[in-house]
Coordinates of C-alpha atoms and ligand atoms in Angstrom, one line a residue:
X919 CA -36.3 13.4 -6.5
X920 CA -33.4 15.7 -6.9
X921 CA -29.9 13.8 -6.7
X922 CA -28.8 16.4 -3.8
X923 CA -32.1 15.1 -1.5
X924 CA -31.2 11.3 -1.9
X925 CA -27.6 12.1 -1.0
X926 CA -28.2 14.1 2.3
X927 CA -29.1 11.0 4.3
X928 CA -25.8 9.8 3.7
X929 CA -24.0 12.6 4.9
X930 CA -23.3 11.5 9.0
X931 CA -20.8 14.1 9.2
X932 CA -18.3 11.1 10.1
X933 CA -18.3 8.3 7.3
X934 CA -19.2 11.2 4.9
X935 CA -17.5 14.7 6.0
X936 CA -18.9 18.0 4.6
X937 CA -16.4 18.8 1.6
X938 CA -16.3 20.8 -1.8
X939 CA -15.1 20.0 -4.9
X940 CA -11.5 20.6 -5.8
X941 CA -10.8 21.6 -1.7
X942 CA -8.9 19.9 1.2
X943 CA -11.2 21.0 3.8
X944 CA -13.2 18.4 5.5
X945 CA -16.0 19.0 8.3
X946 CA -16.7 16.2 10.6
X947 CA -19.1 15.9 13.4
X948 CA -16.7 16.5 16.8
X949 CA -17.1 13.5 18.6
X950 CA -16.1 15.2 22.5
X951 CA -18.0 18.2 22.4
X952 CA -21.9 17.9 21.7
X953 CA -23.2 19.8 18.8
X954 CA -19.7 21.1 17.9
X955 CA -17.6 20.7 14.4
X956 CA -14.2 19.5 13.3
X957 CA -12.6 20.8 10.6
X958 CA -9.6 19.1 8.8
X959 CA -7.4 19.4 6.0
X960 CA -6.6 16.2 3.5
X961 CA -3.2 16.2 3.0
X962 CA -0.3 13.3 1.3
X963 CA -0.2 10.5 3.7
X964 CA -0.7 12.9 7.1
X965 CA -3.0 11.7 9.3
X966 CA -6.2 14.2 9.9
X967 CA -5.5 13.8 13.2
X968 CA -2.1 16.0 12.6
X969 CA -4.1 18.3 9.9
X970 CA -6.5 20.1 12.1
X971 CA -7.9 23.5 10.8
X972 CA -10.5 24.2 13.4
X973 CA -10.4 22.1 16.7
X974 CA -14.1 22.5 17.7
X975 CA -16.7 25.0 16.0
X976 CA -19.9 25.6 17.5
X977 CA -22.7 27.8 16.8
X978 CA -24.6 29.4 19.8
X979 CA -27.6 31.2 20.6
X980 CA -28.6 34.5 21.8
X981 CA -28.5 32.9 25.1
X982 CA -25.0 31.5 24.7
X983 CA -26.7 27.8 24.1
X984 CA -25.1 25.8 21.4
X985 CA -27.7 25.0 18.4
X986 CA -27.9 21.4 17.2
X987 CA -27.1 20.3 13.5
X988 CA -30.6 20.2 11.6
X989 CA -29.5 18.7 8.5
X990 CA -26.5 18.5 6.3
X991 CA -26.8 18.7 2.9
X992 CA -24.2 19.1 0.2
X993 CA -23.8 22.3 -0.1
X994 CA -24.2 23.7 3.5
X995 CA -24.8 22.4 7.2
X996 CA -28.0 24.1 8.7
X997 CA -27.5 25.1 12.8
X998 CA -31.5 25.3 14.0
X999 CA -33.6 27.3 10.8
X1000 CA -31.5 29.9 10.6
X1001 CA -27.5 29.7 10.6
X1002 CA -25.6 27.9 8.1
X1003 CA -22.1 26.8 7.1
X1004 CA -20.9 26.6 3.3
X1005 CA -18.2 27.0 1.2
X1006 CA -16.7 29.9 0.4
X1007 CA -13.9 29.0 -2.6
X1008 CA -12.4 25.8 -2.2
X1009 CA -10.3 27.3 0.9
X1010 CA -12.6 28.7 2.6
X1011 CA -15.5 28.5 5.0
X1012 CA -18.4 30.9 5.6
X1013 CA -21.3 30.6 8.6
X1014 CA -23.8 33.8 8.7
X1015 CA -27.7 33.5 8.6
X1016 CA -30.8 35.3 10.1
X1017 CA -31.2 36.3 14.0
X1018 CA -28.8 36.6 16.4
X1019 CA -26.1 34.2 17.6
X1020 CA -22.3 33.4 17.8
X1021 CA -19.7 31.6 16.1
X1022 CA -17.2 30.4 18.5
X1023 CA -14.1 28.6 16.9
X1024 CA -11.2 26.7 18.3
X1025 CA -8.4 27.1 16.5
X1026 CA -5.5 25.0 16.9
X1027 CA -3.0 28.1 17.6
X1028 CA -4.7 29.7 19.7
X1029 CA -5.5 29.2 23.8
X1030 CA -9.0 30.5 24.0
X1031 CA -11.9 29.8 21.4
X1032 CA -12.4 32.9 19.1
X1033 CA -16.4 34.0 19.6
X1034 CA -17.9 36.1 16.3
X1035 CA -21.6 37.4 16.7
X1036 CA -23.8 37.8 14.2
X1037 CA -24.2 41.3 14.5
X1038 CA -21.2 42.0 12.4
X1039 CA -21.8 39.8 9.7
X1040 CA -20.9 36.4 8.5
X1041 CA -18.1 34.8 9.6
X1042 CA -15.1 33.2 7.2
X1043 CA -12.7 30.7 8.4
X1044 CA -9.8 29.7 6.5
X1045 CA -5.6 28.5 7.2
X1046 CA -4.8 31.6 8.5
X1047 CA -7.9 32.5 10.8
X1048 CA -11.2 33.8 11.4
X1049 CA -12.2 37.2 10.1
X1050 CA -15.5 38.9 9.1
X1051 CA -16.8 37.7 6.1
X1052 CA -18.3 39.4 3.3
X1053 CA -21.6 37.8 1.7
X1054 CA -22.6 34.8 3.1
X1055 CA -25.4 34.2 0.9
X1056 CA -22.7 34.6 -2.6
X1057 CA -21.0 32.1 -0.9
X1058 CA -24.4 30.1 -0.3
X1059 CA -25.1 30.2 -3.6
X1060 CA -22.0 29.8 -5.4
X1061 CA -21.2 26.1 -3.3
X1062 CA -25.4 24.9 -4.2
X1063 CA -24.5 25.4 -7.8
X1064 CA -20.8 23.8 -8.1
X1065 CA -22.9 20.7 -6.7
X1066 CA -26.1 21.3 -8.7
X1067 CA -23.4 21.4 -11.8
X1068 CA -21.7 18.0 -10.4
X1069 CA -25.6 16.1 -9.5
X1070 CA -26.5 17.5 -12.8
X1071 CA -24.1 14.4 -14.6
X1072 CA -25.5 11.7 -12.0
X1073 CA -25.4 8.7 -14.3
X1074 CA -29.1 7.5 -15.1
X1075 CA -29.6 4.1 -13.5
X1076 CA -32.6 1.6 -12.3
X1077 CA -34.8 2.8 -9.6
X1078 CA -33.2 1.0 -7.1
X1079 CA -30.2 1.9 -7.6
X1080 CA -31.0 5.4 -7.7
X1081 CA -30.2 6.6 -4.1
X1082 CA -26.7 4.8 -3.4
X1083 CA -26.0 5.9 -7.4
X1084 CA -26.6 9.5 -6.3
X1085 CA -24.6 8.9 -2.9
X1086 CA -22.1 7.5 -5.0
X1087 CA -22.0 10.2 -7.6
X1088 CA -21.2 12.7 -4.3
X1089 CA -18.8 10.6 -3.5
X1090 CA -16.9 11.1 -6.5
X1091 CA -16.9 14.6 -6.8
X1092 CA -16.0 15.2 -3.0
X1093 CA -13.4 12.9 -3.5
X1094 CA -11.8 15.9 -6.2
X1095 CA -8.7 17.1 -5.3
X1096 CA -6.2 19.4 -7.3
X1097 CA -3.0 18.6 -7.7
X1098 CA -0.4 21.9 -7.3
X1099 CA 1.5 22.3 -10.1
X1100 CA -0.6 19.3 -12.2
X1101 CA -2.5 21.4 -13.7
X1102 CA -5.4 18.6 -13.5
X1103 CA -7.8 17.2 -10.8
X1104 CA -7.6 13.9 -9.2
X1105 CA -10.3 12.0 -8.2
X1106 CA -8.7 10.5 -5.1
X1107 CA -9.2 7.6 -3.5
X1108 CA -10.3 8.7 -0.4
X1109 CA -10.1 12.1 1.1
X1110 CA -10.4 10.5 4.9
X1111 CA -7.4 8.1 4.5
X1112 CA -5.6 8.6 0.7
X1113 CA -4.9 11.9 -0.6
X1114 CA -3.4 11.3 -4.2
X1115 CA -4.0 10.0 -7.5
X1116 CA -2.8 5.7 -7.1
X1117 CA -2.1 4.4 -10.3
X1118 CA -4.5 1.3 -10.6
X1119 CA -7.6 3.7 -8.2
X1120 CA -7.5 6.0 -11.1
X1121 CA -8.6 3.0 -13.5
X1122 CA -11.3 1.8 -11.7
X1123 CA -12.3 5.7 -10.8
X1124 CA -11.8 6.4 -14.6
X1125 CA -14.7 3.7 -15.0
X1126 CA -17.2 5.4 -13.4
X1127 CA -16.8 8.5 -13.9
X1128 CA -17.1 8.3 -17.8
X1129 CA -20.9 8.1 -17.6
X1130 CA -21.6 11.5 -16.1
X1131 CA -17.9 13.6 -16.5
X1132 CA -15.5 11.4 -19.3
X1133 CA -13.2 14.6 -19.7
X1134 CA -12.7 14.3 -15.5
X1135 CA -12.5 10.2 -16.5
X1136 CA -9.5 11.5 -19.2
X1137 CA -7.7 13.5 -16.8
X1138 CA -7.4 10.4 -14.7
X1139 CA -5.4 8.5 -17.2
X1140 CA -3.5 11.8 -18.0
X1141 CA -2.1 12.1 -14.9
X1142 CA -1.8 8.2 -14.2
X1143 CA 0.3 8.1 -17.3
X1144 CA 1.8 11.1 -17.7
X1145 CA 4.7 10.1 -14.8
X1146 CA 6.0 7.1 -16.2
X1147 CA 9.8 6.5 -16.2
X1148 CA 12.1 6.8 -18.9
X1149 CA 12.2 2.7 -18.9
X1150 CA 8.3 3.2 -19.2
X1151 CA 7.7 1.9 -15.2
X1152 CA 4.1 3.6 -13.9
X1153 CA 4.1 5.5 -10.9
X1154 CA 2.5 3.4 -7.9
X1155 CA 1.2 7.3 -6.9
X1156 CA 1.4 10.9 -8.1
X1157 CA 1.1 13.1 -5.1
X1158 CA 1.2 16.9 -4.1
X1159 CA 5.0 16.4 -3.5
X1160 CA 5.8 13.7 -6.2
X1161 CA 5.3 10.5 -7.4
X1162 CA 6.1 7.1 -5.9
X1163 CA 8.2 4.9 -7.4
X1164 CA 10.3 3.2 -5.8
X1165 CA 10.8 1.6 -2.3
X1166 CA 13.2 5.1 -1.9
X1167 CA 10.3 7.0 -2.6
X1168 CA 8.1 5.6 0.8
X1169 CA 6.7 8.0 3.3
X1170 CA 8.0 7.4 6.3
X1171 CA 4.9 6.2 8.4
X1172 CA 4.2 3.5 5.6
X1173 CA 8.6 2.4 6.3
X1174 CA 7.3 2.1 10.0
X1175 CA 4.4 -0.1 9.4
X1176 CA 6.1 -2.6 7.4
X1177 CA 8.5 -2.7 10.3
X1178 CA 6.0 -3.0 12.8
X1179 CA 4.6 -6.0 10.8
X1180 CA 8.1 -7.6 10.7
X1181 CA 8.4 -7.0 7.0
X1182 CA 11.9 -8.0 5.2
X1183 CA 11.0 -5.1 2.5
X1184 CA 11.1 -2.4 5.2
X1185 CA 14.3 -1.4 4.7
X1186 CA 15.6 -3.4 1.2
X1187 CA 18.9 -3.6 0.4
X1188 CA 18.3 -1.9 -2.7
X1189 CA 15.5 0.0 -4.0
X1190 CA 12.6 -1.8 -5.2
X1191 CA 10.3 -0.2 -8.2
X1192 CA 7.0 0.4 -6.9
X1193 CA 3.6 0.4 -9.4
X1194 CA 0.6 -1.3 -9.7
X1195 CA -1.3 -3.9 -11.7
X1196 CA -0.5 -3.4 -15.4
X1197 CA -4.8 -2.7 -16.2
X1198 CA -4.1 0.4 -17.8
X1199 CA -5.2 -0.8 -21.1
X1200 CA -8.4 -2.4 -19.5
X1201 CA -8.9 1.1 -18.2
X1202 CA -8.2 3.3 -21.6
X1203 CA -10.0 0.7 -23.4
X1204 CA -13.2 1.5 -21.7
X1205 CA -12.9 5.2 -22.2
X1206 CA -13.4 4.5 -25.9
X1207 CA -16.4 5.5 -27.3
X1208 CA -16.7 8.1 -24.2
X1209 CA -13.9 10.7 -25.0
X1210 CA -13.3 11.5 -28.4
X1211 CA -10.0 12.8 -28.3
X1212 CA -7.3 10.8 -30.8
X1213 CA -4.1 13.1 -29.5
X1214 CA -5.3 11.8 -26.1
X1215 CA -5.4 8.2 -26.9
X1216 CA -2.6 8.2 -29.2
X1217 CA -0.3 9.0 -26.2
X1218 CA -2.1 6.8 -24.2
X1219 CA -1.6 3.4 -25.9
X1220 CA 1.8 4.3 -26.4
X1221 CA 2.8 5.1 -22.1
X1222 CA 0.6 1.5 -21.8
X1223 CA 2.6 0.0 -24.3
X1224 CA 5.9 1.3 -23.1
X1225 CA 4.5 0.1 -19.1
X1226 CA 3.9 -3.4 -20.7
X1227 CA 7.0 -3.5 -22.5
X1228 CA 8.7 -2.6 -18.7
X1229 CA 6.9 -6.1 -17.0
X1230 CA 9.1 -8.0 -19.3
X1231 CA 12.2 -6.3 -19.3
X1232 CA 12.6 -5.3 -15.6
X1233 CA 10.5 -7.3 -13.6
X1234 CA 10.6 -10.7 -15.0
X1235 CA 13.2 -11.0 -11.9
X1236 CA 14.3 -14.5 -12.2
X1237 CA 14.3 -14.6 -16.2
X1238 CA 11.6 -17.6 -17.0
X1239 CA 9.2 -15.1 -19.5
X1240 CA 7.1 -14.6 -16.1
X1241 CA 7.1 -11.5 -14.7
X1242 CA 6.6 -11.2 -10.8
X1243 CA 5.4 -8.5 -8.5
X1244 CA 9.1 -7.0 -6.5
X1245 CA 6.7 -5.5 -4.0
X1246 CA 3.2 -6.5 -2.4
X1247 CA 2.2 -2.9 -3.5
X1248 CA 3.0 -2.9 -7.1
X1249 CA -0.1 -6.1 -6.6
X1250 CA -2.6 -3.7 -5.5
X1251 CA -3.2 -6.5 -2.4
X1252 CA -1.1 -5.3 -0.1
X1253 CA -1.5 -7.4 2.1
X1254 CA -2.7 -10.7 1.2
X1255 CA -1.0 -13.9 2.2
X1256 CA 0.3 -14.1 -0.9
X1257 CA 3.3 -12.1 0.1
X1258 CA 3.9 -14.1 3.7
X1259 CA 6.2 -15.8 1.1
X1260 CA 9.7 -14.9 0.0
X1261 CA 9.7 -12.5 -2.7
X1262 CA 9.4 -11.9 -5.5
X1263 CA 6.1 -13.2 -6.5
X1264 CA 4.5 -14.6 -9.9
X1265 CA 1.0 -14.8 -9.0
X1266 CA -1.6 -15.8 -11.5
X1267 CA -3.7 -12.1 -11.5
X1268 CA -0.6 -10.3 -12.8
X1269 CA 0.0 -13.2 -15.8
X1270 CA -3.7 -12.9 -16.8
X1271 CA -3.4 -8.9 -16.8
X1272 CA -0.5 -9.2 -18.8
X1273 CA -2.5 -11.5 -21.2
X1274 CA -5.4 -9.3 -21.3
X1275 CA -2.9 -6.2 -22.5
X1276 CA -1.0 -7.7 -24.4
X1277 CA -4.2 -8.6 -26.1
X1278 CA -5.9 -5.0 -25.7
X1279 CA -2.6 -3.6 -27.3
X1280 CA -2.9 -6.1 -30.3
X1281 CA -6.1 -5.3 -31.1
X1282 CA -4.7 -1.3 -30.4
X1283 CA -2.0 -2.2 -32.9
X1284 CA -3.9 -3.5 -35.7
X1285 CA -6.7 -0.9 -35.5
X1286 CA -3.4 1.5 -36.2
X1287 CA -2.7 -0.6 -39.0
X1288 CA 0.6 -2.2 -37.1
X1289 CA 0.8 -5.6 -38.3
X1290 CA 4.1 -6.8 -36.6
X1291 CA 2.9 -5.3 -33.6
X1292 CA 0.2 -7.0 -33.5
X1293 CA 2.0 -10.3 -34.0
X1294 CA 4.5 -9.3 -31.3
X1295 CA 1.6 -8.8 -28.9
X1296 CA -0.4 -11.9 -29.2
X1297 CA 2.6 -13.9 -29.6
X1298 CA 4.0 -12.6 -26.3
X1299 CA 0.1 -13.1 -25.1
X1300 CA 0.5 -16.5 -25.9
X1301 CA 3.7 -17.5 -24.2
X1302 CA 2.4 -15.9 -21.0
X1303 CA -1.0 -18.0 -21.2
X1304 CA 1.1 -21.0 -21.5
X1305 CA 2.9 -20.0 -18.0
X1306 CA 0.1 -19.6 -16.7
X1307 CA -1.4 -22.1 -17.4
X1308 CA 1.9 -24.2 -16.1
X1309 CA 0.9 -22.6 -12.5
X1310 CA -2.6 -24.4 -12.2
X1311 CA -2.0 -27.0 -9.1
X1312 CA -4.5 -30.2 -10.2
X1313 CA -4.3 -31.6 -6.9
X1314 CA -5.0 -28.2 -4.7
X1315 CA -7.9 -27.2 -7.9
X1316 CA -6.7 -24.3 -8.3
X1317 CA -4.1 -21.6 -9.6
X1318 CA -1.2 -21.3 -7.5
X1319 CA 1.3 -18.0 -6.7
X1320 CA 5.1 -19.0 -6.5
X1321 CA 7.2 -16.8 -4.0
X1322 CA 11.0 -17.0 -5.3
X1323 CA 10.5 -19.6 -7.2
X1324 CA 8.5 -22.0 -4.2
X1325 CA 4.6 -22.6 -4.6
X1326 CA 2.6 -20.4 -2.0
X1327 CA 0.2 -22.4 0.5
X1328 CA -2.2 -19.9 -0.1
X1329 CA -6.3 -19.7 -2.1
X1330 CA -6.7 -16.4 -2.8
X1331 CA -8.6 -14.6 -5.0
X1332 CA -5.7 -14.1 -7.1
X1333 CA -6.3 -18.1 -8.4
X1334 CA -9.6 -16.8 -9.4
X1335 CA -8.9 -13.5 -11.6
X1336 CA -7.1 -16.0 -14.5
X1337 CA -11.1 -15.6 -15.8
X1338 CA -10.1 -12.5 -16.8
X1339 CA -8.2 -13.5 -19.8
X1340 CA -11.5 -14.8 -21.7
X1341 CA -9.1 -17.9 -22.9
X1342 CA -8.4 -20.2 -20.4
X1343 CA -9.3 -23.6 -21.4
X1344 CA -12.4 -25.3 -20.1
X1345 CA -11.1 -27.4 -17.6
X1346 CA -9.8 -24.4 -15.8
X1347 CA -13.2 -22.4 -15.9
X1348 CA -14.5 -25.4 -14.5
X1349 CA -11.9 -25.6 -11.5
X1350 CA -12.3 -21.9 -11.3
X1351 CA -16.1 -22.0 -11.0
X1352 CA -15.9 -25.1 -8.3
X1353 CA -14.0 -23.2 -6.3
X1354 CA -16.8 -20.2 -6.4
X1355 CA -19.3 -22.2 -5.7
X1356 CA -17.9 -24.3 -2.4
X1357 CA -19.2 -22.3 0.7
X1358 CA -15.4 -23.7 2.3
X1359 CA -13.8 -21.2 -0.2
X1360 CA -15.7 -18.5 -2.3
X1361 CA -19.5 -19.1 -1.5
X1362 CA -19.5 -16.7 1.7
X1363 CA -22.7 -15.2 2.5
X1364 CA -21.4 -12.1 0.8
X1365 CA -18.9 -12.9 -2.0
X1366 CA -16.5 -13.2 -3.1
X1367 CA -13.6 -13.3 -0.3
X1368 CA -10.3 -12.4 -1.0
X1369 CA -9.0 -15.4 0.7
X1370 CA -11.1 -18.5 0.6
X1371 CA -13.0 -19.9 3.5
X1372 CA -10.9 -22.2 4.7
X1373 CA -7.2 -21.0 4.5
X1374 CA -5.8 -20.4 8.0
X1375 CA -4.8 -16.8 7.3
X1376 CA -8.7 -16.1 6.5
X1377 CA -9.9 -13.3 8.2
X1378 CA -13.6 -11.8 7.7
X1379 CA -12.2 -8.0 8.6
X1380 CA -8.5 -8.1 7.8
X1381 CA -7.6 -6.0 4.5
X1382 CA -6.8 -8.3 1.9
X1383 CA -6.9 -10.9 3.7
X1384 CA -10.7 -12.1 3.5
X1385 CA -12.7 -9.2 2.8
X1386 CA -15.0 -8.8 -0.3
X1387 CA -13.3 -5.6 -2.9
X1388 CA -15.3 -4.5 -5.4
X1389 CA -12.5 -4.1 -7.9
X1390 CA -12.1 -8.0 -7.4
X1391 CA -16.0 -8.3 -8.0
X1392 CA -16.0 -6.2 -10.9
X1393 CA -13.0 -7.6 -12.5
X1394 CA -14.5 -11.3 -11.4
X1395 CA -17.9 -10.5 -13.5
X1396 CA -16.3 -9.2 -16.2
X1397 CA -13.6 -12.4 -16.3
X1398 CA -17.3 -14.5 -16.0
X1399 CA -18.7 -12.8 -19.0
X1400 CA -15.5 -13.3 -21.3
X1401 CA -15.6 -16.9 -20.0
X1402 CA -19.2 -18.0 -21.3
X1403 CA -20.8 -17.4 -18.2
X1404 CA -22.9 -14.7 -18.6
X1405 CA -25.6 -15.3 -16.0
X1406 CA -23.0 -15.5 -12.9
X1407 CA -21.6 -12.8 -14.3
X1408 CA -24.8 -10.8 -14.0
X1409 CA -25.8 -12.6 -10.9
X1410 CA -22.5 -11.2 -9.3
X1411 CA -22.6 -7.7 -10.2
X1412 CA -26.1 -7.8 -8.7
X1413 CA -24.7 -9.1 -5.4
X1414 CA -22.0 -6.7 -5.4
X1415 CA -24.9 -3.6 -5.5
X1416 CA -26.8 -5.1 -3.3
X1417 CA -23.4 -5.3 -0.7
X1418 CA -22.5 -1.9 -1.2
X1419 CA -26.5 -0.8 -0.4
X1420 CA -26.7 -3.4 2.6
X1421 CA -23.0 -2.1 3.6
X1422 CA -24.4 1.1 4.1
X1423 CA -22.2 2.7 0.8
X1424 CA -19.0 2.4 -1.0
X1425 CA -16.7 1.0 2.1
X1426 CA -13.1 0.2 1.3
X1427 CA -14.0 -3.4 1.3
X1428 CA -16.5 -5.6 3.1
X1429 CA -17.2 -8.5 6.1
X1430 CA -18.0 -11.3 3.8
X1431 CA -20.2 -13.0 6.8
X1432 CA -22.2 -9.9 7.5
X1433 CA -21.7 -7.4 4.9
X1434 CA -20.6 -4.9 6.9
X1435 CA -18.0 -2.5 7.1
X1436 CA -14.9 -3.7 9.0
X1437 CA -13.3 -1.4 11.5
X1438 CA -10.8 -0.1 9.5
X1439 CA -12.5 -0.3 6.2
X1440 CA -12.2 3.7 5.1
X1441 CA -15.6 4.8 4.1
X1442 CA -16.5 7.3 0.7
X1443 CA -13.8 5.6 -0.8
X1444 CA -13.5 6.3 -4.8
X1445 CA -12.9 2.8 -6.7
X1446 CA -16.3 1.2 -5.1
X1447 CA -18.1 4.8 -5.6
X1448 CA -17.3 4.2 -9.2
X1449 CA -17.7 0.7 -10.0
X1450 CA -20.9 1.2 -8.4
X1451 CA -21.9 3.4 -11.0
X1452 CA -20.3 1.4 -13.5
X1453 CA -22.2 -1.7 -12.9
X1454 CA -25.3 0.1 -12.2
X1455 CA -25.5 1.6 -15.4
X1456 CA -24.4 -1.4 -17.0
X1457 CA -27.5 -3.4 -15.0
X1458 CA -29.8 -0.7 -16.5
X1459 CA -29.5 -0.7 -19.8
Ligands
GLC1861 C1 -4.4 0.3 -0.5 C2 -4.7 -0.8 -1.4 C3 -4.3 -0.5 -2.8 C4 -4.9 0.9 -3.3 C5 -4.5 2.0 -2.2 C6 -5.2 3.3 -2.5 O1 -3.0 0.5 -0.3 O2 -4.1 -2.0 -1.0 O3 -4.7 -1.5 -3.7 O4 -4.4 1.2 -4.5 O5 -4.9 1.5 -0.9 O6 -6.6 3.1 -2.5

């Protein structure tokens, strides 16, 4: 079956909009008006609500009836057999076809709907208006083979795995935005809710995409590494306008929010740095073997080395060889219960990513023939093992966070991740593994929580603060395999596909009692799209 067919069930026209490659414009089913469109515009942190290209579009008959969507398919919306809507260029929409009926568009600036027939041609919709447009079928074809080009890299995987694979695939490539004055293209997160390349996204994206496209994987890493500060701090995000950094840097909807939630880093007294988790090397690491480019990885390893370098210098806050997280954000777990405590936070998922690339850059160093670099990596590797291995809690079992310098009364998945590290002594892969297996903490129905079972703060649909992530899955298997368990480790990652099938596709993150997605959970989001992939092409093999 051809990649576009398995993918057009999945495209509801509200979980998946109708979108192009490389363009903003998103088409949603209106839900007021029957049978009539929405069309928005993904912008930086605006809400689509405030983004609205085309209030309602509706496509009538020659007796002024509106026609019904009859299918949607990647490359064009059908109307009844005849009329269509496609892509026309990335800013651009087109609507013409065979017999006779009427376009009639409500555009935001305007007081009545504007109504084209079709006996002057197609019709072409873009920022500025509606005017006539020229060939409708160019159009037509030029958007079916931008996506036949894009399906034509869908990853080869297990049969069934093939359909949400495919779905996933989409998902990537719709999710392609270009950055002005970047001069690349960003996979985004999410075109519905996160329009802009996030530092630790683009890792995880990276991942995936380097099966079927590794130069668009490369370009990820370029631009999540080519905006690093002169003390070698990674951007949290690189946006249309900028990057963010710092606390300074925050738009001003995400300031309110952490008001509204009563934060005390709302309005900091001084600016905090803003990133995320230091995986980079994890990340570049994988694209070995997948991008031959040395110039490429040359610069690479040295922004990840710089980054590393920054952990230690400027945000080991309270000077103990520990760094800590200034800001929930820099985490990548917003808002886990983690940071109900004071900041700032050493939590035991940041030490074991330090571990892990301090270790990656050894093994970078001596490949390069740096000896002393390689010392000064796994020496520093070693110290921060040691810490960590100071935060284990025997009587709680389990890992513990410390919020300004006080142990946090909080199981997270964060006690879990230490796996990662492929060292941690025995007794702690034993603790570790308990705590997976207890249905009161890890063993949901669908695993594995971000908070376990029986904390207080657990929530099934709260984000962060219960549901299942597939980053934390992925990373969890992979911490299993480099921790002599490779049958969970397989036994996960086949749990984790079967979620994101049974979920319906690549959610934001997951109910771990039902599976499902929670309310808020953005849908066709870019980080499970591509760790889908990932792990089903790693399942295949
Ligand atoms: C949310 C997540 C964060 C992610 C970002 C973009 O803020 O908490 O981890 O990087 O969304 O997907």
């Amino acid at each position: 079956m051809r990649a576009a067919d398995r993918v057009s069930p999945f495209l509801d026209l509200e979980s998946a909009p109708f979108t192009l490659p490389g363009s903003r414009i998103l088409v949603f089913r209106d839900a007021g008006l029957p049978d009539a469109l929405t069309v928005r515009l993904a912008e930086y942190e605006r809400d689509l609500d405030d983004c609205v290209l085309v209030r309602t579009l509706r496509v009538l008959d020659g007796d002024g009836r509106a026609v019904a969507v009859s299918a949607v398919h990647p490359d064009r919306i059908s109307f009844g057999p005849d009329v269509t809507l496609t892509f026309d260029g990335p800013s651009a929409l087109s609507v013409g076809g065979d017999g006779v009926w009427t376009v009639e568009v409500d555009l935001p600036s305007g007081d009545s709907p504007v109504a084209l027939a079709s006996a002057d041609g197609a019709v072409r919709i873009t920022s500025t208006g509606v005017a006539r447009g020229a060939a409708h079928a160019d159009a037509l074809a030029a958007t079916s083979r931008i996506w036949e080009d894009w399906f034509a890299r869908t990853p080869a995987v297990r049969a069934d795995l093939a359909d949400m694979t495919a779905f996933c695939w989409w998902v990537l490539g719709a999710n392609i935005v270009s950055l002005p004055g970047r001069g690349a293209r960003a996979v985004v997160p999410s075109k519905i809710g996160y329009v802009g390349l996030w530092q630790w996204d683009a890792y995880f994206i990276a991942s995936g995409l380097r099966h079927g496209d590794p130069d668009l994987a490369r370009e990820q890493l370029e631009l999540a590494f080519g905006y690093a500060g002169a003390d070698g701090q990674l951007p949290d995000v690189v946006h249309d306008e900028g990057i963010l950094a710092s606390s300074d840097d925050l738009p001003p909807g995400d300031r309110d929010n952490l008001r509204r939630a009563g934060s005390a880093i709302a309005d900091p007294t001084a600016p905090i740095p803003l990133t995320k988790p230091p995986l980079a090397a994890w990340a570049l690491r994988r694209l070995e073997g997948y991008v031959d480019d040395p110039a490429f990885f040359d610069s690479a390893w040295e922004a990840v080395a710089r980054s590393q370098d920054w952990w230690f210098t400027h945000s080991d806050l309270d000077g103990d060889g520990m760094p800590e997280y200034g800001h929930p954000y820099s985490s990548g777990l917003d808002d886990s219960p983690v940071f109900d405590a004071e900041l700032p936070v050493a939590s035991p998922d940041l030490a074991a990513y330090l571990i892990l690339q301090d270790d990656l850059l050894a093994g970078r160093a001596r490949a390069v023939g740096d000896a002393d670099g390689a010392t000064r990596h796994t020496a520093r590797a070693s110290r921060t093992l040691a810490l960590l291995e100071a935060m284990w809690d025997e009587s709680a079992g389990y890992f513990r966070s410390y919020g300004a310098g006080a142990p946090v009364d909080a199981e997270t998945a964060v006690s879990l991740l230490p796996l990662l590290t492929g060292r941690l002594p025995g007794r702690y892969v034993a603790g570790i593994l308990a705590a997976l297996d207890d249905p009161t903490r890890f063993a949901t129905p669908w695993s594995v929580p971000t908070v376990a079972r029986r904390e207080p703060d657990y929530s099934d649909e709260r984000m962060w603060r219960g549901p299942v992530w597939v980053n934390v899955n992925a990373l969890l298997a992979e911490g299993l395999a480099v921790s002599g368990q490779p049958e969970r480790s397989r036994a996960l990652i086949e749990e984790t596909l079967r979620l994101v099938m049974h979920g319906g596709g690549p959610h934001e993150y997951y109910n771990p009692s039902t599976g499902g997605k929670p309310p808020r959970a953005t849908t066709a989001f870019g980080w499970s799209a591509a760790l889908f992939v990932d792990l089903a092409v790693q399942v295949s093999a």
